[in-house]
Coordinates of C-alpha atoms in Angstrom, one line a residue:
X53 CA -22.7 -24.4 -7.1
X54 CA -22.0 -23.6 -3.6
X55 CA -23.0 -20.5 -1.8
X56 CA -20.9 -19.2 1.2
X57 CA -22.4 -16.6 3.5
X58 CA -20.7 -13.9 5.3
X59 CA -20.1 -16.0 8.4
X60 CA -18.9 -19.0 6.4
X61 CA -16.4 -17.0 4.7
X62 CA -15.0 -15.1 7.8
X63 CA -14.8 -18.4 9.7
X64 CA -13.2 -20.5 6.8
X65 CA -9.7 -18.8 7.0
X66 CA -7.6 -17.7 9.7
X67 CA -5.9 -14.3 8.9
X68 CA -2.3 -15.6 9.0
X69 CA -3.5 -18.2 6.3
X70 CA -4.6 -15.3 4.1
X71 CA -1.3 -13.5 4.6
X72 CA 0.6 -16.7 3.9
X73 CA -1.4 -17.1 0.7
X74 CA -0.8 -13.7 -0.7
X75 CA 3.0 -14.0 -0.1
X76 CA 3.1 -17.4 -1.6
X77 CA 1.5 -16.1 -4.9
X78 CA 4.1 -13.1 -5.2
X79 CA 7.0 -15.4 -4.3
X80 CA 6.0 -17.8 -6.9
X81 CA 6.5 -15.3 -9.6
X82 CA 3.0 -13.7 -10.3
X83 CA 3.4 -10.1 -11.5
X84 CA 0.7 -7.9 -10.3
X85 CA 1.2 -5.7 -13.2
X86 CA -0.4 -8.2 -15.2
X87 CA -3.7 -8.3 -13.5
X88 CA -6.7 -6.9 -15.0
X89 CA -7.7 -3.4 -14.1
X90 CA -10.6 -2.7 -11.6
X91 CA -13.6 -1.6 -13.8
X92 CA -15.9 1.2 -12.6
X93 CA -19.2 1.4 -14.1
X94 CA -21.4 4.4 -13.6
X95 CA -25.1 3.6 -12.5
X96 CA -28.1 5.6 -12.1
X97 CA -27.8 5.5 -8.4
X98 CA -24.0 4.8 -7.4
X99 CA -21.4 2.6 -9.1
X100 CA -20.6 -1.0 -9.9
X101 CA -17.1 -2.3 -9.7
X102 CA -16.0 -5.2 -11.5
X103 CA -12.7 -7.2 -10.3
X104 CA -11.8 -10.0 -12.5
X105 CA -8.5 -12.1 -12.2
X106 CA -7.0 -15.5 -13.3
X107 CA -4.6 -17.4 -11.4
X108 CA -3.2 -20.9 -11.6
X109 CA -6.2 -22.9 -12.7
X110 CA -8.8 -20.5 -11.3
X111 CA -10.6 -17.6 -12.3
X112 CA -12.9 -15.1 -10.4
X113 CA -14.7 -11.9 -10.4
X114 CA -15.9 -9.7 -7.6
X115 CA -19.0 -7.6 -8.4
X116 CA -19.6 -4.7 -6.0
X117 CA -22.5 -2.1 -5.9
X118 CA -21.3 1.1 -4.2
X119 CA -23.7 3.6 -2.9
X120 CA -23.3 7.1 -3.9
X121 CA -22.0 9.7 -1.5
X122 CA -24.6 11.1 0.4
X123 CA -27.2 8.3 -0.1
X124 CA -29.7 8.1 2.5
X125 CA -31.0 4.6 1.5
X126 CA -30.4 2.1 4.6
X127 CA -28.1 -0.3 3.1
X128 CA -24.4 -0.9 3.5
X129 CA -22.1 1.4 1.4
X130 CA -20.5 -1.7 -0.2
X131 CA -22.5 -4.9 -1.2
X132 CA -21.5 -7.6 -3.7
X133 CA -20.5 -11.0 -4.2
X134 CA -17.7 -13.0 -5.5
X135 CA -18.1 -15.7 -8.1
X136 CA -15.1 -18.2 -8.4
X137 CA -14.9 -20.4 -11.5
X138 CA -13.0 -23.2 -13.0
X139 CA -9.7 -21.9 -14.8
X140 CA -10.3 -24.1 -18.1
X141 CA -14.0 -24.9 -17.9
X142 CA -15.2 -21.5 -16.8
X143 CA -17.8 -23.3 -14.8
X144 CA -19.3 -21.3 -11.9
X145 CA -18.2 -23.2 -8.8
X146 CA -18.6 -21.0 -5.6
X147 CA -20.4 -17.7 -4.9
X148 CA -19.5 -16.0 -1.8
X149 CA -20.2 -12.8 0.0
X150 CA -17.9 -10.2 -1.3
X151 CA -17.8 -7.8 1.8
X152 CA -16.7 -10.8 4.1
X153 CA -14.1 -11.8 1.5
X154 CA -12.7 -8.0 1.5
X155 CA -12.9 -8.0 5.3
X156 CA -10.2 -10.9 5.1
X157 CA -8.4 -9.7 1.9
X158 CA -7.6 -6.0 2.8
X159 CA -5.7 -6.6 6.0
X160 CA -4.0 -9.7 4.7
X161 CA -2.5 -7.7 1.9
X162 CA -1.5 -4.8 4.2
X163 CA 0.4 -7.1 6.7
X164 CA 1.7 -9.5 4.1
X165 CA 3.7 -6.4 2.4
X166 CA 5.7 -5.7 5.8
X167 CA 5.3 -9.1 7.4
X168 CA 9.2 -9.5 7.8
X169 CA 9.7 -6.1 9.0
X170 CA 7.1 -6.6 11.8
X171 CA 8.4 -9.9 12.7
X172 CA 12.1 -8.8 12.5
X173 CA 12.0 -7.9 16.3
X174 CA 10.8 -9.5 19.5
X175 CA 10.2 -6.3 21.3
X176 CA 6.7 -5.4 22.2
X177 CA 4.9 -3.7 19.3
X178 CA 2.5 -0.5 20.1
X179 CA 0.0 -0.6 17.0
X180 CA -2.5 2.6 16.8
X181 CA -5.3 2.0 14.3
X182 CA -7.1 5.1 13.0
X183 CA -10.8 4.2 12.2
X184 CA -12.8 1.7 14.0
X185 CA -15.0 0.4 11.3
X186 CA -14.8 -3.1 9.8
X187 CA -11.6 -2.7 8.4
X188 CA -10.1 -1.3 11.4
X189 CA -11.1 -4.0 13.5
X190 CA -10.1 -6.5 10.8
X191 CA -6.6 -5.1 10.7
X192 CA -6.4 -5.4 14.5
X193 CA -7.3 -9.1 14.2
X194 CA -4.7 -9.7 11.6
X195 CA -1.7 -8.1 13.3
X196 CA -2.4 -10.2 16.6
X197 CA -2.7 -13.3 14.7
X198 CA 0.3 -13.2 12.5
X199 CA 2.5 -12.0 15.6
X200 CA 1.1 -14.4 18.0
X201 CA 4.0 -16.0 19.5
X202 CA 6.7 -13.6 17.9
X203 CA 6.0 -10.4 19.8
X204 CA 3.5 -8.8 22.3
X205 CA 0.9 -6.4 20.7
X206 CA -0.8 -3.5 22.3
X207 CA -3.5 -2.0 20.3
X208 CA -5.3 1.4 20.6
X209 CA -7.9 3.0 18.4
X210 CA -8.5 6.4 17.3
X211 CA -12.0 7.6 16.1
X212 CA -14.2 10.7 16.1
X213 CA -16.6 9.0 18.8
X214 CA -16.4 5.9 21.1
X215 CA -16.9 2.8 19.0
X216 CA -19.7 0.3 20.3
X217 CA -18.5 -3.0 21.4
X218 CA -14.8 -2.3 20.7
X219 CA -12.6 -4.7 22.8
X220 CA -9.5 -2.4 22.7
X221 CA -8.5 1.0 24.1
X222 CA -9.9 3.9 22.4
X223 CA -9.0 7.6 22.4
X224 CA -10.9 10.5 20.3
X225 CA -9.4 11.8 17.1
X226 CA -7.7 15.2 17.2
X227 CA -7.1 14.9 21.1
X228 CA -3.6 15.2 22.9
X229 CA -4.2 11.4 23.9
X230 CA -4.2 10.7 20.1
X231 CA -1.2 12.5 19.5
X232 CA 0.6 10.8 22.3
X233 CA -0.3 7.2 21.2
X234 CA 0.7 7.9 17.7
X235 CA 3.8 9.2 18.6
X236 CA 4.6 5.9 20.6
X237 CA 3.4 3.6 17.8
X238 CA 5.7 1.4 15.7
X239 CA 2.8 0.4 13.6
X240 CA 0.2 2.8 12.4
X241 CA -3.1 1.5 10.4
X242 CA -4.9 4.3 8.7
X243 CA -8.6 2.8 7.7
X244 CA -10.7 5.8 7.4
X245 CA -13.4 6.9 4.8
X246 CA -11.6 10.4 4.8
X247 CA -10.6 12.2 1.8
X248 CA -8.4 14.5 3.4
X249 CA -5.3 13.9 5.6
X250 CA -6.0 12.6 9.0
X251 CA -2.4 11.8 9.8
X252 CA 0.4 14.2 9.6
X253 CA 4.2 13.9 9.7
X254 CA 4.6 15.4 13.3
X255 CA 2.6 12.8 14.9
X256 CA 4.6 9.9 13.8
X257 CA 7.8 8.2 14.7
X258 CA 10.5 8.4 12.1
X259 CA 10.9 4.8 12.0
X260 CA 7.1 3.9 12.0
X261 CA 5.6 1.5 9.7
X262 CA 2.3 3.0 8.3
X263 CA -0.4 0.9 6.5
X264 CA -2.6 3.4 4.6
X265 CA -5.8 1.4 3.3
X266 CA -8.8 3.6 3.4
X267 CA -8.6 6.0 0.4
X268 CA -9.0 4.2 -3.0
X269 CA -9.3 6.9 -5.7
X270 CA -6.5 9.2 -7.2
X271 CA -7.9 12.2 -5.7
X272 CA -8.5 11.2 -1.9
X273 CA -5.9 10.4 0.7
X274 CA -5.6 9.8 4.4
X275 CA -1.9 11.0 5.0
X276 CA -0.2 14.2 4.5
X277 CA 2.3 14.3 1.9
X278 CA 5.2 15.0 4.5
X279 CA 4.4 11.5 5.9
X280 CA 5.9 9.9 2.6
X281 CA 8.7 12.4 2.5
X282 CA 11.9 10.5 3.0
X283 CA 10.0 7.1 3.8
X284 CA 10.3 4.0 1.9
X285 CA 7.0 3.9 0.1
X286 CA 5.5 0.6 -1.1
X287 CA 2.3 0.1 -3.4
X288 CA 0.8 -3.2 -4.8
X289 CA 1.6 -2.3 -8.3
X290 CA 2.8 1.1 -9.6
X291 CA 0.2 1.3 -12.4
X292 CA -2.7 0.4 -10.0
X293 CA -1.3 3.1 -7.6
X294 CA -1.0 5.8 -10.4
X295 CA -4.8 5.1 -11.1
X296 CA -6.0 4.7 -7.7
X297 CA -3.7 5.6 -4.8
X298 CA -4.4 9.4 -3.9
X299 CA -1.9 9.1 -1.0
X300 CA 0.9 8.5 -3.3
X301 CA -0.2 10.4 -6.3
X302 CA -0.8 13.8 -4.5
X303 CA 2.5 13.4 -2.5
X304 CA 4.3 13.0 -6.1
X305 CA 2.3 16.1 -7.4
X306 CA 3.4 18.0 -4.3
X307 CA 7.0 17.1 -4.8
X308 CA 7.3 15.0 -1.7
X309 CA 8.1 11.9 -3.5
X310 CA 9.0 10.7 -6.9
X311 CA 7.4 7.6 -8.7
X312 CA 10.8 6.3 -9.4
X313 CA 11.4 5.9 -5.7
X314 CA 8.2 3.7 -5.3
X315 CA 8.9 0.1 -4.7
X316 CA 6.3 -2.7 -5.1
X317 CA 4.9 -5.2 -2.6
X318 CA 6.4 -8.1 -4.7
X319 CA 9.8 -6.6 -4.5
X320 CA 9.8 -6.6 -0.8
X321 CA 8.2 -9.8 -0.2
X322 CA 10.7 -11.5 -2.6
X323 CA 13.5 -9.9 -0.7
X324 CA 14.6 -7.8 -3.6
X325 CA 14.2 -4.6 -1.8
X326 CA 15.3 -4.4 1.8
X327 CA 13.4 -2.1 4.3
X328 CA 15.6 0.0 6.4
X329 CA 14.9 -0.5 10.1
X330 CA 15.5 3.2 11.0
X331 CA 13.3 4.5 8.2
X332 CA 9.7 5.1 8.0
X333 CA 7.8 2.7 5.9
X334 CA 4.5 3.6 4.1
X335 CA 2.6 0.7 2.4
X336 CA -0.3 2.2 0.4
X337 CA -3.1 -0.6 -0.7
X338 CA -5.9 0.1 -3.0
X339 CA -6.9 -3.6 -3.6
X340 CA -6.3 -5.7 -6.7
X341 CA -8.3 -8.3 -8.3
X342 CA -5.7 -11.0 -7.9
X343 CA -5.7 -10.8 -4.0
X344 CA -9.5 -11.4 -4.0
X345 CA -8.9 -14.6 -6.2
X346 CA -6.0 -15.9 -4.0
X347 CA -8.0 -15.5 -0.7
X348 CA -11.2 -16.7 -2.5
X349 CA -9.6 -20.2 -3.4
X350 CA -8.4 -20.9 0.1
X351 CA -11.7 -19.8 1.6
X352 CA -13.5 -22.2 -1.0
X353 CA -10.9 -25.1 -0.2
X354 CA -11.3 -24.6 3.7
X355 CA -15.0 -24.2 3.8
X356 CA -16.9 -27.0 5.9
X357 CA -17.2 -30.2 3.9
X358 CA -20.8 -30.4 4.4
X359 CA -21.2 -27.3 2.0
X360 CA -19.1 -28.8 -0.6

């Protein structure tokens, strides 16, 4: 059995390849509604999350350990491993770093859902990323990679304090400069650990594309409900969104949106639902097991031969 470290996982697959892989799975007819649910297991200190899935001759499971809120232990908030197994033999084949896999998978999902919209124009794109942590930076790399040769991208980050070693412009959250860059942005990525709204309607263009990826429980959100009011709202799967997507569930609860108006990523990727160029589009992702498995298979197949 092979083990792939964080660096080996991150270097195995280019962001655009991960995006293409996810879109191919959906275009091939896979229904995310059939994917097993994420399992959350309470522990004496924190939680364990289990994300099992099966796709076309392979099965796998991501096992995460989540530190509790307020933990003072000097370890990452999320740690874990991904186990890739043979689909028929169920023989363990590869173990890889789960944090690195998630770093690739999360932005690949978000961009895959709106890729056609982003590539529909050749005009320069201003992209603002709220949150300068691992996922914010990973989304920047993915957006740049998938739009290379299609349209010029300028990136600005918004965060509470100046991030270390950030190779992009930065402005402070809550400042006039933050409102200014958000008001110009055609693409806004919200990737924070906030549980309450950090982006509101008045800050955004009416035709902006908004990718909300940070909150992943039904009672937390990054977007005010008015951001979703009148927008085309996309989720990976309505069932998963009802369980985990607070941005959408709270907007429905507050009357800004109806579940019947929410569309799925698969419908958009397959061309069954068209996204209006003049309307705001909000894609809320929570992460699903099939996405990890799809990207893990590619990582395992592309890892250096010496590791096989």
